[in-house]
XYZ file of C-alpha atoms in Angstrom:
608
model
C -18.169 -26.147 0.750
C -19.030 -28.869 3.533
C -17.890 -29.316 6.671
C -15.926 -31.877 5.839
C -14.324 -30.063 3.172
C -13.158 -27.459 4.703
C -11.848 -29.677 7.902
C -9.878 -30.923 5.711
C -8.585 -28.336 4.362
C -5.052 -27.441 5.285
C -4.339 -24.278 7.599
C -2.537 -22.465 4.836
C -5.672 -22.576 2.542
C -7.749 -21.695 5.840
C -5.570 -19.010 6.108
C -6.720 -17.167 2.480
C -10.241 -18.493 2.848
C -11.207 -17.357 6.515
C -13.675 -14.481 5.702
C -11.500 -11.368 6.373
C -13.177 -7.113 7.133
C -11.295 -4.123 6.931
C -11.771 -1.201 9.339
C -15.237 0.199 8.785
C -15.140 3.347 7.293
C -18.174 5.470 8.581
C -19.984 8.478 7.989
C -18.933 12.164 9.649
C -22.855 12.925 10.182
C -24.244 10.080 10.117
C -22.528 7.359 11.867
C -24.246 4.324 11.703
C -23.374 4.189 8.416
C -20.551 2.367 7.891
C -18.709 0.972 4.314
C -16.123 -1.811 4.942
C -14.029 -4.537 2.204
C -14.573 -8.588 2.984
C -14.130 -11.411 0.837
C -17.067 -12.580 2.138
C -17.923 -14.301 -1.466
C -14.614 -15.356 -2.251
C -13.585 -11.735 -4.091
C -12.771 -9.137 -2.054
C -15.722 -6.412 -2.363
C -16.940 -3.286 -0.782
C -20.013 -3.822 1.854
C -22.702 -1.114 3.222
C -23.144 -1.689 7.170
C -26.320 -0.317 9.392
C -24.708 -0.214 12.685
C -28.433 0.697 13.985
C -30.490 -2.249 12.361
C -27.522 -4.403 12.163
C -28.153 -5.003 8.065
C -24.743 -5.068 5.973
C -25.406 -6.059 2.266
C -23.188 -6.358 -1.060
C -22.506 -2.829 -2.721
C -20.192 -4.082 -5.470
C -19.879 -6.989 -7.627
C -16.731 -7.293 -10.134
C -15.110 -10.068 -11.593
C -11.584 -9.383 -9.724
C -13.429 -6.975 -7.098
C -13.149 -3.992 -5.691
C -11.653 -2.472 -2.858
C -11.710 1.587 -3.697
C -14.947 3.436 -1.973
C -15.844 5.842 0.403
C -18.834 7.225 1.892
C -20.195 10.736 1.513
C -20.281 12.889 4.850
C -23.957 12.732 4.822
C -24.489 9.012 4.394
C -26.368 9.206 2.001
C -23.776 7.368 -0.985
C -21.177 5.159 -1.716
C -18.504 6.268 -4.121
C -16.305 3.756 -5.906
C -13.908 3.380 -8.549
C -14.777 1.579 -11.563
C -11.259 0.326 -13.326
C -10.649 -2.016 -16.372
C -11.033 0.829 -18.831
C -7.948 1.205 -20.046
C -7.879 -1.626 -22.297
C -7.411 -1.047 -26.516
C -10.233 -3.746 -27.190
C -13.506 -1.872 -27.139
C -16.446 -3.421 -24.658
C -12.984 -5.704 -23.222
C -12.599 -4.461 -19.551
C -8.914 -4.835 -18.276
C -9.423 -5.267 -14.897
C -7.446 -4.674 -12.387
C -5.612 -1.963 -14.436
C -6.708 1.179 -11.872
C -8.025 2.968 -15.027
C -11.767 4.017 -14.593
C -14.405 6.095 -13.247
C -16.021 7.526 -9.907
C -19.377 5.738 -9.078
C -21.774 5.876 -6.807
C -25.010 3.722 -5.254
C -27.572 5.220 -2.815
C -26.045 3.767 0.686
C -29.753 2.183 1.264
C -29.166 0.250 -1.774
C -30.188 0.786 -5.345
C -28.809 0.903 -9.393
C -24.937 2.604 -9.357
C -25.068 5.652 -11.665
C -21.784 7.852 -13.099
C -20.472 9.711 -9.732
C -18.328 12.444 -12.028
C -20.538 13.021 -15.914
C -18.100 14.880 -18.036
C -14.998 13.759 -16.759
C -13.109 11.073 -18.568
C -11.551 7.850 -17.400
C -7.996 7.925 -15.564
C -5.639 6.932 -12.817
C -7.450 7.961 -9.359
C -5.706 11.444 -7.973
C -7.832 11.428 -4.607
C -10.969 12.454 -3.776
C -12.945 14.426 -1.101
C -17.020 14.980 -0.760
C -18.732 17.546 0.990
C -20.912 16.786 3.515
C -24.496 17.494 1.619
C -23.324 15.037 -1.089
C -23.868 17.790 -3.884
C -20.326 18.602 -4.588
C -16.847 16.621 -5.073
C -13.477 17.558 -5.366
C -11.323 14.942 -7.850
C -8.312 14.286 -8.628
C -7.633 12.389 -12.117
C -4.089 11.482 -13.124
C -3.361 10.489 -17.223
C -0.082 9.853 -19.349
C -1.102 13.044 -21.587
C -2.230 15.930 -18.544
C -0.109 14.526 -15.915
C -2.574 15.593 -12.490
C -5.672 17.672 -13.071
C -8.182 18.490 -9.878
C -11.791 19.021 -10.952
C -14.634 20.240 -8.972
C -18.041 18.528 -9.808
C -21.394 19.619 -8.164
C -24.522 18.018 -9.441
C -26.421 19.359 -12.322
C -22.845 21.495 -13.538
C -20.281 21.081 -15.966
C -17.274 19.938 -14.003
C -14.478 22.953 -12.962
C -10.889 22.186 -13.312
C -8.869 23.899 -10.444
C -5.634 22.613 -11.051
C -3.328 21.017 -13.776
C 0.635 19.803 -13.172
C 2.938 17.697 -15.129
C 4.222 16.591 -12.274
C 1.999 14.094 -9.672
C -0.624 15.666 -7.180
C -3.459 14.702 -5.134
C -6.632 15.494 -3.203
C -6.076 15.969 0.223
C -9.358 17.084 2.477
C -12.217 19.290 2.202
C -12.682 21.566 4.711
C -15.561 21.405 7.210
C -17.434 23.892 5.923
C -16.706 22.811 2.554
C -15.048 26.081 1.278
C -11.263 24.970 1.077
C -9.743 21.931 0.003
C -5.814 20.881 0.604
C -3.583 19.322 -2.052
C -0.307 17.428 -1.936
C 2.007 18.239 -4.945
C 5.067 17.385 -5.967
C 5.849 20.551 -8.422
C 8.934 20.813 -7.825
C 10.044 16.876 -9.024
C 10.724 15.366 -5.773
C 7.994 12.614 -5.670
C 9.053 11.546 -2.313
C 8.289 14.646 -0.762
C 5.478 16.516 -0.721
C 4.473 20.081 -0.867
C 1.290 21.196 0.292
C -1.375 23.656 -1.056
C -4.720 24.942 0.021
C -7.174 26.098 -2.344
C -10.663 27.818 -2.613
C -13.111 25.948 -4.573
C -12.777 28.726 -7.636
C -9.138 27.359 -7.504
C -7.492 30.606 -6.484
C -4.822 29.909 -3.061
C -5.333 30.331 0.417
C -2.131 28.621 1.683
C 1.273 27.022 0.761
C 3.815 24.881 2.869
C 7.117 23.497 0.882
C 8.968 21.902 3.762
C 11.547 20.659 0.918
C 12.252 24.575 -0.285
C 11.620 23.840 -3.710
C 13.208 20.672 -4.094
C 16.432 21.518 -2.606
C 16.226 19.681 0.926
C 14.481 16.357 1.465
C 11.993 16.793 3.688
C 7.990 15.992 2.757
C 4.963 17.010 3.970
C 1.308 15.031 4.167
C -2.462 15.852 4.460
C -4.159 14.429 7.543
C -7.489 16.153 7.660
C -8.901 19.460 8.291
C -10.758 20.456 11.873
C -13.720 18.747 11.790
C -15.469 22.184 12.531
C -17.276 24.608 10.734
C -15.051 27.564 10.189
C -12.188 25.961 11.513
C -9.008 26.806 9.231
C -6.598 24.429 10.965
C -5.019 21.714 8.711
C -3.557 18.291 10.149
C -0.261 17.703 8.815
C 2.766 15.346 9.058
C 6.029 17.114 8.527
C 9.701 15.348 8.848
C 11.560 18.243 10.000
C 12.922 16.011 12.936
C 14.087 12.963 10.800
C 10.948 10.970 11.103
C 7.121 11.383 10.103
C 5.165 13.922 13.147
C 2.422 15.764 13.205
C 1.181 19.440 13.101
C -1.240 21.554 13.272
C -1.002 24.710 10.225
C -3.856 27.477 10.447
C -3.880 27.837 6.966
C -5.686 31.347 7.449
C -3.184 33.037 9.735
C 0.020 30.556 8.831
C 1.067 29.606 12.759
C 2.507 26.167 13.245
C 1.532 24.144 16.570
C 4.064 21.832 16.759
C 2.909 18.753 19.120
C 6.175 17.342 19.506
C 5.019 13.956 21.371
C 8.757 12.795 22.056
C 8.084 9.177 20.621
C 10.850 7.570 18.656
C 9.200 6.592 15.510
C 6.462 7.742 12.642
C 3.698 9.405 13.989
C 0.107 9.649 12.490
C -2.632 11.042 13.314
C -6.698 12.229 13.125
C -8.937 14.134 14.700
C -11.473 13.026 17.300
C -14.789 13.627 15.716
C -15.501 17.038 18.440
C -12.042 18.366 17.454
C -10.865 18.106 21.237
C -8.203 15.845 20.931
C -6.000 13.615 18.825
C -5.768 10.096 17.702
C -2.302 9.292 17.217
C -0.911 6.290 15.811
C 2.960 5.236 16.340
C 4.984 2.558 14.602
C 8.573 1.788 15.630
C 10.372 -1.172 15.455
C 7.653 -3.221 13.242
C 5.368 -2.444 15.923
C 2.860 -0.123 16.667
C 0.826 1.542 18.967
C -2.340 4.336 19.865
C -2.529 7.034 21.989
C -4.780 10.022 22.952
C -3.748 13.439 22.745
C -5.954 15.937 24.546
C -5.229 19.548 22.874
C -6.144 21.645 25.822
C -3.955 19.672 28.478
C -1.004 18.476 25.857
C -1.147 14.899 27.959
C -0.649 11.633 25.911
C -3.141 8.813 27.198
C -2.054 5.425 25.559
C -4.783 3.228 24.505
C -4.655 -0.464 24.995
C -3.863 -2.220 21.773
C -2.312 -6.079 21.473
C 1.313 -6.517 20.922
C 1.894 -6.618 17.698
C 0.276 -3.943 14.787
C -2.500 -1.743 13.946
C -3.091 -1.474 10.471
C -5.837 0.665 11.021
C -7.743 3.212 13.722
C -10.389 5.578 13.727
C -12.255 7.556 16.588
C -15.773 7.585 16.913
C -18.395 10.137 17.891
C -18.709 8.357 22.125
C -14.905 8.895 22.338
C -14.249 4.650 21.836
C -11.562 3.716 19.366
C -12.292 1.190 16.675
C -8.547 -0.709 15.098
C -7.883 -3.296 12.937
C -5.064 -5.492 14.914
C -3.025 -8.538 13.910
C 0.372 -9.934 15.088
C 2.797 -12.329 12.427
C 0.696 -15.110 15.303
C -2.618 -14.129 15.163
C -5.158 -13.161 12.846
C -6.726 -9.267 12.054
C -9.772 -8.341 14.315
C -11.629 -5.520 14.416
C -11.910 -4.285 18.173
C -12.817 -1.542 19.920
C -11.600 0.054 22.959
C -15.318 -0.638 24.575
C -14.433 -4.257 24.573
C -16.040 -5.578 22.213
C -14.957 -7.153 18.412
C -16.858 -4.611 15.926
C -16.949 -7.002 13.004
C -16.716 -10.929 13.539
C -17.540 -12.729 9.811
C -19.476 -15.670 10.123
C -17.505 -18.732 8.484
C -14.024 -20.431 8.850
C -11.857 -19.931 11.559
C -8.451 -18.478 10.582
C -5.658 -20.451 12.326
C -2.865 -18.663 13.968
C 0.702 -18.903 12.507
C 4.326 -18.746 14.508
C 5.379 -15.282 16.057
C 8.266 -13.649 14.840
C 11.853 -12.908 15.848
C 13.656 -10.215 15.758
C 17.363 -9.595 14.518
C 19.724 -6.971 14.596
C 22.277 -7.127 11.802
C 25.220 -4.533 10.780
C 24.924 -3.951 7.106
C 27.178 -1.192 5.147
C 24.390 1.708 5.718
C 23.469 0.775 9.406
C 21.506 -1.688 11.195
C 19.441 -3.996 9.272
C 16.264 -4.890 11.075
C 14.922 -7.895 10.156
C 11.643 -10.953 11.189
C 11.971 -14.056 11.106
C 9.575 -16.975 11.118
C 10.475 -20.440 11.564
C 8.459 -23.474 12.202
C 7.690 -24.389 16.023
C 10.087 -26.352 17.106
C 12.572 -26.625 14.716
C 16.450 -26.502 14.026
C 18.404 -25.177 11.321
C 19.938 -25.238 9.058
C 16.484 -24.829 7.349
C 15.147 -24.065 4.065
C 14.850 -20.479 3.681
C 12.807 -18.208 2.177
C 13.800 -14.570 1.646
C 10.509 -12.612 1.743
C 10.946 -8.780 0.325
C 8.504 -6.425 0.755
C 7.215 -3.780 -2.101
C 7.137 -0.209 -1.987
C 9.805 0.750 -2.095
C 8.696 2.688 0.505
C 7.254 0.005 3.038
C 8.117 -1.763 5.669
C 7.365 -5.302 7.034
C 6.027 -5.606 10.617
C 5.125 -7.753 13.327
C 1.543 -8.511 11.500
C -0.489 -10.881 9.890
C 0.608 -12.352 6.693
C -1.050 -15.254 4.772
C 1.832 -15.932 1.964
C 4.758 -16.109 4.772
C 2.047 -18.520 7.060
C 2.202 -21.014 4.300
C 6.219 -21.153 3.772
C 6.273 -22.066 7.441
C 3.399 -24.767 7.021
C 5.646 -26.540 4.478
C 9.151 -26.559 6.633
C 10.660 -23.441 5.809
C 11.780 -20.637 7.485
C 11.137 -16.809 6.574
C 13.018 -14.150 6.452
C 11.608 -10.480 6.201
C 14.115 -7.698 5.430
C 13.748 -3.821 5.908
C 16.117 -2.408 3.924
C 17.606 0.740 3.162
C 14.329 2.623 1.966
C 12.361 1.013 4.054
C 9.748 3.110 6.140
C 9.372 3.221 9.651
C 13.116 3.637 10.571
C 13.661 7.242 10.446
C 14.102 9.704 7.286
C 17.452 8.961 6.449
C 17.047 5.726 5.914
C 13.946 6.016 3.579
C 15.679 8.203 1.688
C 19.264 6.407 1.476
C 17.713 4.888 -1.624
C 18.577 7.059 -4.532
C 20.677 6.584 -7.751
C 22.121 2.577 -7.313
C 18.004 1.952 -6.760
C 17.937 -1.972 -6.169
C 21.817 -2.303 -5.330
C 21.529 -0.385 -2.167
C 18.679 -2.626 -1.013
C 20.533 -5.531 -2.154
C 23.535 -5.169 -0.258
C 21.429 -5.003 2.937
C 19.599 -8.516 2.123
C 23.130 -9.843 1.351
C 24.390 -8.699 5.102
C 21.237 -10.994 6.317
C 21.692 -13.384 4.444
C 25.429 -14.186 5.653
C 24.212 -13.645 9.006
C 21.511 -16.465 8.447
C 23.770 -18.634 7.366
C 26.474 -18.427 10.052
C 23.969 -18.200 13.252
C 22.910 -22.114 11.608
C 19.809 -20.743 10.737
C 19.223 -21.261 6.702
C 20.833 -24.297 4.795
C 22.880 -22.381 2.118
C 22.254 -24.900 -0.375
C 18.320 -24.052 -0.379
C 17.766 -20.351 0.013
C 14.534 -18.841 -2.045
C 14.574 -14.992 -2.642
C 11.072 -13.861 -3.422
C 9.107 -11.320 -3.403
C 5.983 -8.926 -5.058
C 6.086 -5.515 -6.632
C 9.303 -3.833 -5.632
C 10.057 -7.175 -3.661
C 9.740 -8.993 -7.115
C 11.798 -6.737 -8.793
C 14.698 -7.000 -6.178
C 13.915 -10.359 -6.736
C 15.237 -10.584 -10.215
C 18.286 -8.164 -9.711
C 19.353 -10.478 -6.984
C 19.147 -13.458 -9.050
C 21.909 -11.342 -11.671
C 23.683 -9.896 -9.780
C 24.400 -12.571 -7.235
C 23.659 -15.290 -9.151
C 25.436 -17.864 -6.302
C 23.694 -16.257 -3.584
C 20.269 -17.892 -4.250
C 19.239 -21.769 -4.845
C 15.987 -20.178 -6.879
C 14.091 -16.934 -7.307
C 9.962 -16.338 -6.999
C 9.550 -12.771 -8.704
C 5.906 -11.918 -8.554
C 4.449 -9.046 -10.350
C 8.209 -7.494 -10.712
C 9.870 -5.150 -12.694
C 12.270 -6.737 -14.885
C 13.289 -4.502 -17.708
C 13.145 -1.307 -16.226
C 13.648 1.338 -19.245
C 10.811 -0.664 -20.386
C 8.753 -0.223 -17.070
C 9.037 3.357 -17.487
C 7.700 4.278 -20.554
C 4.865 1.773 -19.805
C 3.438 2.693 -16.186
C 1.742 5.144 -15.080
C 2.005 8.656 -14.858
C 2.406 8.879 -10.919
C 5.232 5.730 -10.994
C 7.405 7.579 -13.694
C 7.529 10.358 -11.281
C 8.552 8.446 -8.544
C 11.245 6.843 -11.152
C 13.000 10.043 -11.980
C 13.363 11.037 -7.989
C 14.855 7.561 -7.306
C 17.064 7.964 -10.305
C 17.935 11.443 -10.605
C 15.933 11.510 -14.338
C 14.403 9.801 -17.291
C 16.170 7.027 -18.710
C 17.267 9.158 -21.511
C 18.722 11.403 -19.080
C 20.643 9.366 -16.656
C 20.770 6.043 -19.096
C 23.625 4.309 -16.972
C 21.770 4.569 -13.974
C 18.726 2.917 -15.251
C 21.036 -0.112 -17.187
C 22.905 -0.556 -13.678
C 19.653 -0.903 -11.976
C 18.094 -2.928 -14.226
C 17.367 -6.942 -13.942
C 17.208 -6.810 -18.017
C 21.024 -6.111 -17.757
C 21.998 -8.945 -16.040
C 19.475 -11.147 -17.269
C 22.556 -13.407 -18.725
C 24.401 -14.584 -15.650
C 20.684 -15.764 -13.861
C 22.223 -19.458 -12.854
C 18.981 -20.832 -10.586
C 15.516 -21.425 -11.784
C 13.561 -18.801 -11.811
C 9.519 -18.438 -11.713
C 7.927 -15.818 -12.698
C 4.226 -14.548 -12.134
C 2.664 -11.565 -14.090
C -0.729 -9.964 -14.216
C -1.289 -8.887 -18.142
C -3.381 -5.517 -16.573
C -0.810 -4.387 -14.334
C -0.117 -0.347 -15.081
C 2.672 -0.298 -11.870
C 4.945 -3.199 -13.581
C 3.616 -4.082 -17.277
C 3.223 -7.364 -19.027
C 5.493 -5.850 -21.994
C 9.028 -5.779 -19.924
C 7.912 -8.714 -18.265
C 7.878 -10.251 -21.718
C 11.209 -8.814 -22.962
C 12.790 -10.299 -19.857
C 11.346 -13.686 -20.294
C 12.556 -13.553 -23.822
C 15.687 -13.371 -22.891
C 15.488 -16.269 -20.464
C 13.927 -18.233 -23.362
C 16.707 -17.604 -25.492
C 19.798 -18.824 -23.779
C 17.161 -22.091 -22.385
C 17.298 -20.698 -18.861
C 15.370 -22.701 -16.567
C 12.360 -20.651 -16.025
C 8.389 -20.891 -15.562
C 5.931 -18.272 -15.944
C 2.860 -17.428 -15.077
C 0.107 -14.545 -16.401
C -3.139 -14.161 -14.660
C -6.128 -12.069 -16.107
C -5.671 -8.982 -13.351
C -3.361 -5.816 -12.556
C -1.304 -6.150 -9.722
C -1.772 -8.395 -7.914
C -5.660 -10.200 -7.503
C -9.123 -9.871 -5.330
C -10.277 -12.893 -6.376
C -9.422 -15.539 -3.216
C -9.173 -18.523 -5.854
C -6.595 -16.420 -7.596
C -4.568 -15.979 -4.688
C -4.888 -19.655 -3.728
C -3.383 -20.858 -7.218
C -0.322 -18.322 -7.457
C 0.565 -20.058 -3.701
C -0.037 -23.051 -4.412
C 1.809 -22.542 -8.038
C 4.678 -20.987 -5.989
C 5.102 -24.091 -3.335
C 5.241 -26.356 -5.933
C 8.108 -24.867 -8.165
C 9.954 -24.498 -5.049
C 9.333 -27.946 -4.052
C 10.085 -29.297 -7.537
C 13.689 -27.808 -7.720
C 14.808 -27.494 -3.623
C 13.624 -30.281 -1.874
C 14.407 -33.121 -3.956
């Protein structure tokens, strides 16, 4: 592209072609050696990085990319997952379809060889290395075995340790190599967590089930093991106090040292690499921020961040703090608390967008926090766009976003909505989404909405609900079930038929299903018809577009289909859109098109 070219180029383009890093990921004993994701070419792809001779070079190269790798302790390889191989035309990949296989390249550079021989393509489960790079603990998750955890050392037949119906994954290996931790959710609740520790023979060291078998809601998570040798304490986030906080379990003598940082949101944390103190990571409010904790003392040192997010933070071996910061203004950068920006891509600038506000609004579970974006200098009533985030359990912040960037470009304001279920907002509000799954959510976008309308911010004849994932899905229920609520919907890799869904996604999803819905959908039928956009398919009144990837194992092309049928049959205006990926694409050009796709329709039927 020349100069010229890309001048001319406008900033919401810019925005998706600026070359973008992730946080480096580095190596514990050798760390210089760093593994980070760019789109550097134009498809995002993992990227080795010699922090002492400055040389970073291209580790993958996939038609729609790859963003899954990690480095072994030692430095010495790069691990990543191969997908497309789920696909029922032989020597056809399906990528994008997060069905594949462990590989790995020498970090210096060389041919990729199978990471795993004797294990058999499936859904990733997690997976830790030990730092010699001889032996691997995986975690493999398929329709027929439900979660199986192998341990693979070179030259061996692979050892299975564990097997569940019910979804699992690989937590951390121990220091020393001898134990590794497991999530599980045995007992059916796939929203919280039990945790295990194992020996590498499979037999147990250690068990922690904050949620007493199932019968209270409270989860547990892995964040590391001591990085010591010998060292049997585990890192873990509990939610005994109605949000996310961490502890530290001995898993050999079973006390508890509760930190109990008094901060009023979700709490994360890691290790500093001499096991002295604490990085810990707080989000509240759509913000977040880092702070030191020093285990001997108990004091809480914050570290200087920008206002606005960290997406990402790690401690290195002098004590500095590398994070990945953005705002809903300005673009991600890599910094570190020395001073300096750790990665700066050579290429396009990325230009800034609008900060957001933020709004308070009483809804029928609470207070509905939501962001809004508008352009600079302008007065409603505006075009609107209704923005809803995936997850379910997510949340939208006060960070960098490309898609909402280029609504504002083009006149329109945003609006960003964290519902009931949302994270960041304490446990009970996470977890007021169960049983009327979508219409709980719903009703909290509807309490915005009126409030949008009557502060003389959005034009009520031209309001847009969109969304991707879980955001597309609520999408299409909103478009049924309050069908004079919305001038036109943008569903983008949604669920639309969701008895469908189930059947076809994978394992770890249909788990998630039954704990949002109390069962299968032969089990609680009425719930899944009530929550389903299929069932109200009939009284959609706006246009509706509709974008699909035909890989996708979280929400299939099949109930896509049936739900377009249905459309098609009663001539309901409606456009769609399939793409050659899973959900959602690497591959920059890809994500250009869908935007660009998605202005137009909404230019074409709102701003006439």
């Amino acid at each position: 592209m020349s100069d010229a070219e890309a001048e001319a180029m406008p900033d919401w383009e810019k925005r998706f072609r600026a070359p973008r890093v992730s946080l480096p990921d580095w190596a514990e004993d050798a760390p210089d050696h760093s593994l980070f994701v760019s789109n550097a070419t134009g498809t995002y792809e993992l990227y080795a990085w010699d922090r002492k001779t400055g040389r970073q070079r291209q580790v993958t190269d996939r038609p729609d990319g790859t963003t899954d790798g990690t480095l072994s302790p030692d430095g010495e390889w790069i691990w990543w997952f191969d997908d497309g191989m789920g696909s029922s035309v032989p020597d056809l990949p399906s990528y994008g379809d997060e069905f594949g296989v462990w590989r790995r390249q020498p970090f210096a550079g060389g041919e990729d060889e199978l990471a795993t021989p004797g294990l058999e393509p499936s859904y990733p489960a997690g997976v830790a290395l030990s730092r010699d790079g001889r032996t691997a603990v995986v975690g493999r998750s398929t329709d027929e075995d439900g979660t199986t955890i192998h341990v693979t050392r070179e030259g061996e037949t692979p050892a299975e340790i564990y097997r569940h119906r019910e979804s699992a994954g690989v937590g951390d290996l121990s220091h020393d190599g001898t134990l590794i931790a497991i999530e599980h959710t045995e007992h059916g609740d796939a929203m919280h967590s039990a945790l295990r520790v194992l020996r590498l023979d499979g037999t147990t060291v250690a068990e922690l089930d904050d949620s007493e078998g199932g019968t209270r809601e409270l989860g547990l998570e892995i964040l590391g093991f001591a990085p010591v040798d010998g060292d049997p304490r585990l890192l873990i986030g509990h939610q005994r106090r109605g949000r996310w906080e961490p502890l530290i379990w001995d898993v050999a003598t079973g006390e508890q040292t509760d930190l109990a940082l008094e901060l009023p949101g979700d709490v994360s944390a890691e290790w500093y690499p001499d096991g002295t103190g604490l990085l810990i990571a707080h989000a509240f409010e759509a913000r977040s921020e880092l702070f030191r904790y020093d285990l001997a003392t108990g004091a809480l040192t914050s570290i200087p961040t920008p206002q606005g997010s960290v997406s990402g933070a790690t401690a290195r071996p002098d004590g500095s703090v590398e994070f990945l910061c953005s705002s809903a203004a300005e673009p991600p950068a890599v910094r570190s608390t020395t001073g300096k920006v750790v990665l700066d891509p050579p290429g396009m600038t990325c230009p800034p967008s609008v900060p957001v506000e933020d709004v308070w609004v009483e809804g029928p579970g609470g207070r509905i926090h939501a962001l809004i974006q508008k352009p600079a200098g302008a007065t409603g009533p505006l075009p609107t766009v209704f923005d809803l985030h995936g997850g379910p359990t997510w949340h939208d912040s006060d960070s960098f976003a490309a898609g909402p960037a280029a609504w504002v470009d083009h006149g329109y304001a945003v609006v960003r909505v964290n519902y009931r279920g949302s994270t960041g907002y304490g446990r009970a509000w996470t977890d007021a989404l169960k049983h009327r799954v979508g219409l709980i959510e719903l009703e909290d976008v509807a309490a915005v909405r009126d409030w949008a309308i009557a502060s003389g911010l959005a034009d009520p004849t031209r309001l847009i609900l969109t969304g991707a994932s879980w955001g597309g899905y609520l999408t299409l229920l909103g478009m049924g079930t309050q069908p004079d609520a919305w001038t036109l919907g943008i569903a983008v890799v949604p669920v639309a038929d969701y008895v469908t869904a189930y059947h076809d996604e994978m394992e770890a999803l249909k788990a998630m299903d039954r704990t949002l819905l109390g069962g299968t959908p032969e089990e609680v039928p009425d719930r899944f018809r009530a929550s389903s956009p299929l069932t109200y398919v009939d009284d959609v009144k706006a246009p509706l577009y509709i974008s699909a990837g035909v890989n996708d194992p979280r929400c299939p092309i099949r109930q896509i289909d049936n739900y377009v049928k249905r459309l098609e049959s009663r001539g309901a205006p409606h456009e769609v859109y399939r793409y050659d990926a899973g959900h959602g694409s690497l591959v920059v050009d890809e994500r250009i098109k869908q935007v660009r796709l998605e202005l137009d329709f909404a230019r074409r039927h709102l701003m006439r």
